[in-house]
Coordinates of C-alpha atoms in Angstrom, one line a residue:
Chain A
M1 CA -20.6 -61.3 2.4
K2 CA -23.7 -61.4 0.2
R3 CA -23.9 -63.7 -2.8
H4 CA -26.4 -64.2 -5.5
L5 CA -27.2 -66.7 -8.3
L6 CA -27.8 -64.5 -11.3
S7 CA -26.1 -66.5 -14.1
A8 CA -25.0 -70.0 -14.7
A9 CA -21.6 -68.5 -15.2
D10 CA -21.5 -67.6 -11.5
L11 CA -20.9 -71.2 -10.8
G12 CA -17.5 -72.8 -11.3
R13 CA -17.2 -76.5 -11.7
D14 CA -16.7 -77.1 -7.9
D15 CA -19.7 -74.9 -7.0
A16 CA -21.9 -76.5 -9.6
E17 CA -21.0 -80.0 -8.4
L18 CA -21.6 -79.0 -4.8
V19 CA -25.1 -77.8 -5.7
L20 CA -25.8 -81.0 -7.6
Q21 CA -24.4 -83.2 -4.9
T22 CA -26.5 -81.4 -2.3
A23 CA -29.5 -81.8 -4.5
A24 CA -28.9 -85.5 -4.8
E25 CA -29.1 -85.8 -1.0
L26 CA -32.2 -83.6 -0.9
R27 CA -33.9 -85.5 -3.7
E28 CA -34.5 -88.4 -1.3
L29 CA -36.6 -86.1 0.9
A30 CA -39.4 -86.4 -1.7
D31 CA -39.7 -90.1 -0.8
R32 CA -40.1 -89.6 2.9
P33 CA -43.3 -89.3 4.9
I34 CA -42.3 -86.0 6.4
K35 CA -40.9 -83.8 3.6
K36 CA -39.4 -81.1 5.8
L37 CA -36.0 -80.0 7.0
P38 CA -35.3 -77.3 9.6
A39 CA -32.4 -75.6 7.9
L40 CA -34.0 -72.3 6.9
R41 CA -36.3 -71.9 9.9
G42 CA -37.0 -68.2 10.5
R43 CA -35.7 -67.1 7.2
T44 CA -37.9 -65.4 4.7
V45 CA -37.9 -66.1 0.9
V46 CA -39.8 -63.7 -1.3
N47 CA -40.9 -65.0 -4.7
L48 CA -41.0 -61.8 -6.9
F49 CA -42.6 -62.7 -10.2
F50 CA -43.2 -60.0 -12.8
E51 CA -43.9 -62.6 -15.5
D52 CA -46.3 -65.5 -15.5
S53 CA -44.9 -68.8 -14.3
T54 CA -46.4 -72.0 -13.0
R55 CA -43.8 -74.5 -12.4
T56 CA -40.8 -72.3 -11.5
R57 CA -42.8 -70.3 -8.8
I58 CA -44.4 -73.4 -7.3
S59 CA -41.1 -75.2 -7.4
F60 CA -39.3 -72.4 -5.5
E61 CA -42.2 -72.2 -3.1
A62 CA -42.1 -75.9 -2.4
A63 CA -38.3 -75.8 -2.0
A64 CA -38.4 -73.0 0.5
K65 CA -41.2 -74.5 2.5
R66 CA -39.5 -77.9 2.7
L67 CA -36.6 -76.1 4.2
S68 CA -38.9 -74.5 6.7
A69 CA -38.5 -70.9 5.4
D70 CA -41.3 -68.5 5.4
V71 CA -42.5 -67.7 1.8
I72 CA -44.0 -64.5 0.6
N73 CA -45.4 -64.7 -3.0
F74 CA -45.4 -61.4 -4.8
A75 CA -46.9 -61.6 -8.3
A76 CA -47.2 -58.6 -10.6
K77 CA -50.9 -59.1 -11.3
G78 CA -53.0 -58.0 -8.4
S79 CA -50.2 -56.0 -6.7
S80 CA -49.1 -52.4 -6.8
L81 CA -46.9 -53.3 -9.7
S82 CA -50.0 -53.1 -11.9
K83 CA -50.5 -49.6 -10.6
G84 CA -47.1 -48.5 -11.9
E85 CA -44.8 -49.1 -9.0
S86 CA -41.2 -49.3 -10.1
L87 CA -38.8 -52.2 -9.4
K88 CA -36.9 -49.9 -7.0
D89 CA -39.9 -49.1 -4.8
T90 CA -40.9 -52.8 -4.8
A91 CA -37.4 -53.7 -3.8
L92 CA -37.4 -51.2 -0.9
T93 CA -40.7 -52.6 0.3
L94 CA -39.2 -56.1 0.3
E95 CA -36.2 -54.8 2.2
A96 CA -38.4 -53.2 4.8
M97 CA -40.1 -56.6 5.3
G98 CA -36.8 -58.3 6.0
A99 CA -36.4 -60.7 3.1
D100 CA -33.4 -63.0 3.3
A101 CA -33.6 -64.1 -0.3
V102 CA -35.5 -62.7 -3.3
V103 CA -36.3 -65.1 -6.1
V104 CA -37.0 -62.9 -9.1
R105 CA -38.5 -63.4 -12.5
H106 CA -38.7 -60.5 -14.8
G107 CA -39.4 -59.8 -18.5
A108 CA -36.4 -57.6 -18.8
S109 CA -33.0 -59.2 -19.2
G110 CA -30.7 -58.0 -16.4
A111 CA -33.5 -57.0 -13.9
P112 CA -32.1 -59.5 -11.2
H113 CA -28.6 -58.1 -11.8
R114 CA -30.0 -54.6 -11.2
L115 CA -31.8 -55.7 -8.1
A116 CA -28.7 -57.4 -6.7
H117 CA -26.2 -54.7 -7.4
S118 CA -28.3 -51.5 -6.8
G119 CA -27.9 -51.5 -3.0
W120 CA -31.8 -51.5 -2.8
V121 CA -31.9 -54.8 -0.9
R122 CA -29.5 -56.6 1.4
S123 CA -30.8 -60.1 0.6
S124 CA -29.4 -62.7 -1.7
V125 CA -31.0 -62.6 -5.2
V126 CA -31.8 -65.7 -7.2
N127 CA -32.6 -65.3 -10.9
A128 CA -35.7 -67.3 -11.8
G129 CA -35.6 -66.2 -15.4
D130 CA -34.9 -62.7 -16.8
G131 CA -36.1 -61.9 -20.3
T132 CA -34.2 -63.8 -22.9
H133 CA -31.0 -63.8 -20.8
E134 CA -30.7 -66.6 -18.2
H135 CA -32.5 -69.1 -16.0
P136 CA -29.7 -70.7 -13.9
T137 CA -31.8 -73.0 -11.7
Q138 CA -33.4 -74.5 -14.8
A139 CA -29.9 -75.3 -16.1
L140 CA -29.0 -76.8 -12.7
L141 CA -32.0 -79.1 -12.7
D142 CA -31.4 -80.1 -16.3
A143 CA -27.8 -80.9 -15.4
F144 CA -29.0 -82.8 -12.3
T145 CA -31.4 -84.9 -14.5
L146 CA -28.6 -85.6 -16.9
Y147 CA -26.3 -86.8 -14.1
R148 CA -29.0 -89.2 -12.9
H149 CA -29.5 -90.7 -16.4
L150 CA -26.1 -90.3 -18.1
G151 CA -23.6 -89.8 -15.3
S152 CA -22.5 -92.4 -12.9
T153 CA -23.3 -92.6 -9.2
D154 CA -21.2 -94.0 -6.4
G155 CA -23.2 -95.2 -3.4
G156 CA -26.0 -92.7 -4.1
R157 CA -23.6 -89.8 -4.7
L158 CA -23.0 -88.3 -8.1
R159 CA -19.6 -89.0 -9.4
P160 CA -18.0 -85.6 -10.3
G161 CA -17.0 -85.2 -13.9
S162 CA -19.2 -88.0 -15.2
L163 CA -20.9 -85.7 -17.7
E164 CA -17.5 -85.2 -19.4
G165 CA -17.8 -85.6 -23.1
R166 CA -21.6 -86.3 -23.2
R167 CA -23.3 -84.8 -26.1
I168 CA -26.4 -82.7 -25.5
A169 CA -28.5 -81.3 -28.3
V170 CA -30.6 -78.2 -27.5
V171 CA -33.2 -77.8 -30.2
G172 CA -35.6 -75.0 -31.1
D173 CA -36.1 -71.4 -30.3
V174 CA -32.6 -70.7 -29.0
L175 CA -32.9 -67.0 -29.7
H176 CA -35.6 -66.3 -27.1
S177 CA -34.5 -69.0 -24.7
R178 CA -32.9 -68.1 -21.4
V179 CA -32.9 -71.9 -20.7
A180 CA -30.6 -72.5 -23.7
R181 CA -28.2 -69.8 -22.7
S182 CA -27.9 -71.0 -19.1
N183 CA -27.6 -74.6 -20.2
A184 CA -24.9 -73.9 -22.7
L185 CA -22.8 -72.2 -20.0
L186 CA -23.4 -74.7 -17.2
L187 CA -23.1 -77.9 -19.3
R188 CA -19.8 -76.6 -20.7
T189 CA -18.6 -75.9 -17.2
L190 CA -19.4 -79.6 -16.4
G191 CA -17.5 -80.8 -19.4
A192 CA -20.5 -81.8 -21.7
E193 CA -20.5 -80.9 -25.4
V194 CA -23.6 -78.8 -26.4
T195 CA -24.9 -78.5 -29.9
L196 CA -27.6 -75.9 -30.6
V197 CA -30.0 -76.9 -33.3
A198 CA -32.3 -74.2 -34.8
P199 CA -33.2 -72.4 -38.0
P200 CA -30.7 -69.6 -38.7
T201 CA -33.4 -67.0 -37.8
L202 CA -33.7 -68.5 -34.3
L203 CA -30.0 -68.5 -33.4
P204 CA -28.9 -65.4 -31.5
V205 CA -26.4 -62.9 -32.9
G206 CA -22.9 -63.7 -31.6
V207 CA -23.7 -67.4 -31.0
G208 CA -20.2 -68.0 -32.4
T209 CA -18.7 -66.7 -29.1
W210 CA -20.7 -69.3 -27.1
P211 CA -18.9 -72.4 -26.0
V212 CA -21.1 -74.6 -28.2
E213 CA -21.5 -76.1 -31.7
T214 CA -24.4 -75.0 -33.9
S215 CA -26.3 -76.9 -36.6
Y216 CA -29.3 -76.2 -38.8
D217 CA -29.9 -79.9 -39.5
L218 CA -31.7 -81.8 -36.7
D219 CA -31.6 -85.2 -38.4
A220 CA -27.8 -85.1 -38.6
V221 CA -27.4 -84.3 -34.9
L222 CA -29.9 -86.7 -33.3
P223 CA -28.1 -90.1 -33.8
K224 CA -25.0 -88.7 -32.0
A225 CA -26.8 -87.1 -29.0
D226 CA -26.9 -88.6 -25.5
A227 CA -29.7 -86.2 -24.6
V228 CA -32.1 -84.0 -26.6
M229 CA -33.5 -80.9 -25.0
M230 CA -36.5 -79.5 -26.9
L231 CA -37.3 -75.8 -26.4
R232 CA -40.7 -74.1 -26.8
V233 CA -41.2 -71.7 -29.6
Q234 CA -41.8 -68.5 -27.6
R235 CA -44.4 -66.8 -29.8
E236 CA -45.2 -64.2 -27.1
R237 CA -41.7 -62.8 -27.6
M238 CA -41.8 -62.9 -31.4
T239 CA -42.5 -59.7 -33.2
G240 CA -41.5 -60.6 -36.8
G241 CA -41.7 -63.7 -39.0
F242 CA -39.0 -66.2 -37.9
F243 CA -40.3 -69.2 -39.9
P244 CA -42.9 -69.5 -42.7
T245 CA -45.5 -71.6 -40.9
P246 CA -45.8 -73.5 -37.7
R247 CA -46.3 -76.6 -39.8
E248 CA -43.0 -76.1 -41.6
Y249 CA -41.2 -75.5 -38.3
S250 CA -42.6 -78.6 -36.9
R251 CA -41.6 -80.7 -39.9
R252 CA -38.0 -79.5 -39.8
Y253 CA -37.3 -79.0 -36.1
G254 CA -40.0 -80.9 -34.2
L255 CA -39.3 -84.2 -32.4
D256 CA -41.7 -86.8 -33.6
G257 CA -41.8 -90.6 -33.4
R258 CA -39.9 -91.1 -36.6
R259 CA -37.0 -88.9 -35.5
M260 CA -37.1 -90.5 -32.0
A261 CA -36.4 -93.9 -33.6
T262 CA -33.0 -92.6 -34.8
L263 CA -31.8 -91.9 -31.3
Q264 CA -29.4 -94.2 -29.4
D265 CA -31.0 -96.6 -26.9
H266 CA -29.8 -94.6 -23.8
T267 CA -30.7 -91.1 -25.1
I268 CA -33.2 -89.2 -23.1
V269 CA -35.7 -86.5 -24.2
M270 CA -36.0 -83.4 -22.1
H271 CA -38.2 -80.2 -22.2
P272 CA -38.1 -77.3 -19.7
G273 CA -41.9 -76.8 -20.1
P274 CA -44.4 -75.6 -20.8
M275 CA -44.7 -77.9 -23.9
V276 CA -46.7 -77.1 -27.0
R277 CA -47.6 -80.6 -28.1
G278 CA -47.7 -80.9 -31.9
M279 CA -45.3 -78.0 -32.3
E280 CA -41.8 -78.8 -31.1
I281 CA -42.6 -82.2 -29.7
T282 CA -45.4 -84.7 -30.5
A283 CA -47.5 -86.3 -27.9
D284 CA -46.1 -89.8 -28.5
V285 CA -42.6 -88.6 -27.8
A286 CA -43.6 -86.5 -24.8
D287 CA -45.3 -89.5 -23.2
S288 CA -42.6 -92.1 -24.3
D289 CA -40.2 -94.0 -22.0
R290 CA -37.4 -91.7 -23.1
S291 CA -39.1 -88.6 -21.9
V292 CA -37.9 -87.4 -18.5
I293 CA -40.0 -84.3 -18.6
V294 CA -42.0 -85.1 -15.4
E295 CA -38.9 -86.1 -13.5
Q296 CA -37.4 -82.7 -14.4
V297 CA -40.1 -81.1 -12.3
T298 CA -39.4 -83.3 -9.3
N299 CA -35.7 -82.6 -9.7
G300 CA -36.4 -78.9 -9.9
V301 CA -37.6 -78.8 -6.3
A302 CA -34.4 -80.6 -5.0
V303 CA -32.1 -78.4 -7.0
R304 CA -33.8 -75.2 -5.7
M305 CA -33.7 -76.5 -2.2
A306 CA -29.9 -77.0 -2.7
V307 CA -29.5 -73.5 -4.0
L308 CA -31.5 -71.9 -1.2
Y309 CA -29.7 -74.0 1.5
L310 CA -26.3 -73.2 0.2
L311 CA -27.1 -69.4 -0.1
L312 CA -29.0 -69.0 3.2
G313 CA -28.3 -72.0 5.4
G314 CA -25.0 -70.9 7.0
S315 CA -23.5 -67.8 8.3
E316 CA -22.4 -67.0 4.7
P317 CA -23.3 -68.5 1.3
A318 CA -21.3 -71.4 0.0
V319 CA -21.9 -70.8 -3.7
G320 CA -22.9 -68.1 -6.1
G321 CA -21.4 -65.0 -7.7
E322 CA -19.8 -62.5 -5.3
E323 CA -21.0 -59.0 -5.1
Chain B
M1 CA -18.0 -86.6 15.6
C2 CA -14.3 -85.9 15.6
A3 CA -14.5 -82.4 14.3
Q4 CA -10.9 -81.3 14.6
P5 CA -8.6 -81.9 11.7
A6 CA -5.1 -83.0 12.4
P7 CA -2.8 -80.0 13.0
A8 CA -0.1 -79.5 10.5
G9 CA 3.3 -80.5 11.6
P10 CA 5.0 -83.6 13.1
D11 CA 2.8 -83.8 16.2
T12 CA 0.8 -86.9 15.5
G13 CA -0.2 -87.3 19.1
R14 CA -0.4 -90.2 21.5
V15 CA -2.1 -93.4 20.3
V16 CA -4.7 -94.4 22.9
L17 CA -6.3 -97.2 20.8
D18 CA -4.6 -99.1 18.0
A19 CA -6.3 -101.3 15.4
R20 CA -6.5 -104.3 17.7
D21 CA -7.9 -102.3 20.5
I22 CA -10.6 -100.8 18.2
A23 CA -11.5 -104.3 16.9
R24 CA -11.9 -105.7 20.5
A25 CA -13.9 -102.7 21.6
L26 CA -16.3 -103.1 18.6
T27 CA -16.6 -106.8 19.3
R28 CA -17.6 -106.1 22.9
I29 CA -20.0 -103.3 21.9
S30 CA -21.6 -105.8 19.4
H31 CA -22.2 -108.4 22.1
E32 CA -23.5 -105.7 24.5
I33 CA -26.0 -104.5 21.9
L34 CA -27.2 -108.1 21.4
E35 CA -27.4 -108.8 25.1
R36 CA -29.3 -105.6 25.7
N37 CA -31.7 -106.3 22.8
K38 CA -32.0 -110.0 23.5
G39 CA -31.0 -110.9 20.0
A40 CA -30.8 -109.1 16.7
S41 CA -34.5 -108.8 15.9
D42 CA -35.8 -105.3 15.1
L43 CA -32.3 -103.8 15.3
V44 CA -31.3 -101.0 12.9
L45 CA -27.8 -99.5 13.1
L46 CA -27.5 -95.9 11.9
G47 CA -24.0 -94.5 11.6
I48 CA -23.5 -90.7 11.8
P49 CA -21.2 -89.6 8.9
S50 CA -18.5 -89.6 8.3
R51 CA -16.8 -92.1 10.7
G52 CA -19.9 -93.4 12.4
V53 CA -20.8 -95.2 9.2
P54 CA -17.9 -97.6 8.9
L55 CA -18.2 -98.2 12.6
A56 CA -21.9 -99.2 12.2
E57 CA -20.9 -101.5 9.3
R58 CA -18.3 -103.2 11.4
I59 CA -20.7 -103.7 14.3
A60 CA -23.2 -105.1 11.8
E61 CA -20.6 -107.6 10.5
R62 CA -19.9 -108.8 14.0
I63 CA -23.6 -109.1 14.9
A64 CA -24.2 -111.1 11.7
S65 CA -21.3 -113.5 12.5
V66 CA -22.7 -114.1 16.0
E67 CA -26.4 -114.3 15.2
G68 CA -26.2 -115.5 11.6
N69 CA -28.7 -112.9 10.2
A70 CA -27.9 -109.5 8.8
V71 CA -28.9 -106.3 10.6
P72 CA -30.0 -103.3 8.5
V73 CA -27.3 -100.6 8.4
G74 CA -27.8 -97.0 7.3
S75 CA -26.4 -93.6 7.7
L76 CA -28.0 -90.4 9.2
D77 CA -26.7 -87.0 8.2
V78 CA -27.5 -84.4 10.9
T79 CA -26.0 -81.3 9.2
M80 CA -29.3 -79.5 8.8
Y81 CA -30.3 -80.2 12.4
R82 CA -27.2 -78.9 14.0
D83 CA -27.6 -76.0 16.4
D84 CA -24.5 -74.3 15.0
L85 CA -25.7 -74.4 11.4
R86 CA -26.0 -70.6 11.3
L87 CA -22.6 -70.0 12.9
K88 CA -20.6 -71.4 10.0
P89 CA -20.7 -71.1 6.2
A90 CA -23.2 -73.5 4.6
R91 CA -21.8 -77.0 4.7
A92 CA -22.0 -79.8 2.2
L93 CA -24.5 -82.5 3.2
M94 CA -23.5 -86.1 3.9
R95 CA -25.4 -89.2 3.0
T96 CA -28.6 -90.1 4.7
D97 CA -29.5 -93.7 3.9
I98 CA -32.3 -95.2 5.8
P99 CA -32.8 -99.0 5.4
A100 CA -35.8 -99.9 3.2
D101 CA -38.0 -101.1 6.1
G102 CA -37.7 -97.8 7.9
I103 CA -37.2 -97.2 11.6
D104 CA -40.8 -97.3 12.8
D105 CA -41.1 -99.6 15.9
K106 CA -37.4 -100.6 15.5
V107 CA -34.7 -100.4 18.0
V108 CA -32.3 -97.8 16.4
V109 CA -28.7 -97.8 17.6
L110 CA -27.0 -94.6 16.6
V111 CA -23.2 -95.1 16.1
D112 CA -20.6 -92.3 16.2
D113 CA -16.9 -92.2 16.7
V114 CA -16.5 -89.6 19.5
L115 CA -19.1 -88.5 22.1
F116 CA -18.1 -85.0 23.3
S117 CA -20.6 -82.1 23.8
G118 CA -23.6 -84.3 22.9
R119 CA -24.9 -81.7 20.4
T120 CA -24.4 -84.0 17.4
I121 CA -26.6 -86.7 19.1
R122 CA -29.2 -84.1 20.0
A123 CA -29.3 -83.2 16.3
A124 CA -29.5 -86.9 15.4
L125 CA -32.5 -87.4 17.7
D126 CA -34.3 -84.5 16.0
A127 CA -33.5 -85.9 12.6
L128 CA -34.9 -89.3 13.7
N129 CA -38.1 -87.5 14.7
D130 CA -38.7 -86.6 11.1
L131 CA -38.0 -90.1 9.8
G132 CA -40.3 -92.1 12.0
R133 CA -41.0 -93.3 15.5
P134 CA -38.5 -96.0 16.7
A135 CA -39.4 -98.2 19.6
A136 CA -36.2 -97.1 21.3
V137 CA -33.1 -95.2 20.4
R138 CA -29.7 -96.2 21.8
L139 CA -26.2 -94.8 21.4
A140 CA -23.0 -96.6 20.7
V141 CA -19.7 -94.6 20.5
L142 CA -16.1 -95.7 20.1
V143 CA -14.8 -93.0 22.5
D144 CA -16.5 -91.0 25.2
R145 CA -14.2 -88.1 26.0
G146 CA -16.6 -86.3 28.4
H147 CA -17.4 -82.6 28.6
R148 CA -21.1 -83.0 27.9
E149 CA -23.1 -79.9 27.3
L150 CA -26.5 -81.6 27.2
P151 CA -28.1 -84.4 29.2
I152 CA -27.1 -87.2 26.9
R153 CA -25.2 -90.4 27.6
A154 CA -24.0 -93.4 25.6
D155 CA -25.4 -96.9 26.1
F156 CA -22.4 -98.6 24.7
V157 CA -18.9 -97.2 25.0
G158 CA -15.7 -98.5 23.4
K159 CA -13.4 -96.5 25.7
N160 CA -14.0 -93.8 28.3
L161 CA -11.2 -91.3 27.7
P162 CA -10.9 -88.5 30.2
T163 CA -9.6 -85.5 28.4
S164 CA -9.0 -81.8 28.9
L165 CA -10.8 -79.3 26.7
V166 CA -7.6 -78.2 25.0
E167 CA -6.8 -81.7 23.8
Q168 CA -8.0 -83.1 20.5
V169 CA -9.2 -86.7 20.0
R170 CA -8.8 -88.0 16.5
V171 CA -10.2 -91.2 15.2
T172 CA -8.9 -92.6 11.9
L173 CA -10.6 -95.6 10.3
D174 CA -9.5 -97.8 7.5
G175 CA -11.8 -97.1 4.6
V176 CA -12.2 -93.3 5.4
D177 CA -8.5 -92.9 6.4
D178 CA -5.5 -95.1 5.8
S179 CA -5.4 -96.9 9.2
D180 CA -7.3 -97.6 12.4
A181 CA -6.3 -95.6 15.4
V182 CA -7.5 -93.3 18.1
T183 CA -5.0 -90.6 19.0
I184 CA -5.0 -87.8 21.5
Q185 CA -3.2 -84.5 20.6
G186 CA -2.1 -82.4 23.5
A187 CA -2.4 -78.7 24.2
A188 CA -0.6 -76.3 21.9
T189 CA 3.0 -76.8 22.7
P190 CA 5.5 -74.1 22.1

């Protein structure tokens, strides 16, 4: 049986908690002198990135290498993709090279799904961000970060269900954010209450069917939140005018020192990166004690190791959506 | 590790060690470790999850009561180092918890419940290799049931238990299970 991680909805509560628990064990590897485990020796992981990415690609690469897998990086720029090769032909090439897992980022929503279900490749497919659709490993690393700060632990192990009832505010360009969509699905699965805060123009059509609350008023939401997740305004995906000026957006939906002062003492500030300082978040907030933005990157490696291990480590995958 | 779960049904097997036997065996192992090491200095006890960990803790308690100073105790998960990792679905990891001072130049005593094929211990030796360089590695087990498949032997044994391959040895420990016992379950009976 071949399984994939294409959407945060592929993970039920038990699966998600298994990934996070595994990540908790693997997180400690970062503190050891030899950051290497033999679990994926002889397996090949291909990073197939059609869109620019720094931290996600490096994070997947570090995760695969720490598990002793062989990593092949395949970026659109400088490859045959820029000569007009199709996704199908690229996939067939990867298949011929014997990839065990393909980590794919693509500008088109649904490209990883196409790759997984087309019969072009036999490997497991991990979605590393597709268009404005989903980014499940980012949601997993956000959930993992939330567990470490807001959940409880029991002798180093995460206590299942300890995000139950926690309030998470996701603020900013929800419309173009695959991070917001994956987080809304996963955090709901884990029992947290998600509130999306954005101007009406930056909320997707049909957001009423998502398992979340929505609000246009950031100042009303902040005092109740246990964590605030700021999203980047994705100007590269914007074709029309979604707000009058960046300055006005920043005044109404940016997190600055004044707004940060209204948060509860335990509330943490998160950002999936890359940040635009001065737009959705000010420098003093990004560099404050509440900010866990750098820790999110460290946690990302552990979570991606957990996903790769659970998909590839045994004779068959332990998590993920079935074919 | 005692890998076999109890079979369903009323066959609870024959008890070969009860709670008092286990306590006496652990006390003797603790004294043997101290005698061999000439004291408790530089000792680190690492239990192999799941049941090696409470055993390591119990041995540490006994060593502390004899010598007066605490011995570092940790746990060492060997899942990713197992040679049968690829043969079964991906398994959940257990805790690895190495004492703060590390294992470099220490005398590491691995503690497990049942020594059988020796493959778990081989995996543990590989795992130790990635964690540091101990001065020496020793092995303490509650039960040695024989049938080794690798050139590995225990330094400290609670009980040597000759078994046949169709039998199952099951260790239960207070804390992980509800009581202390070592039972042997026979071949499949009609």
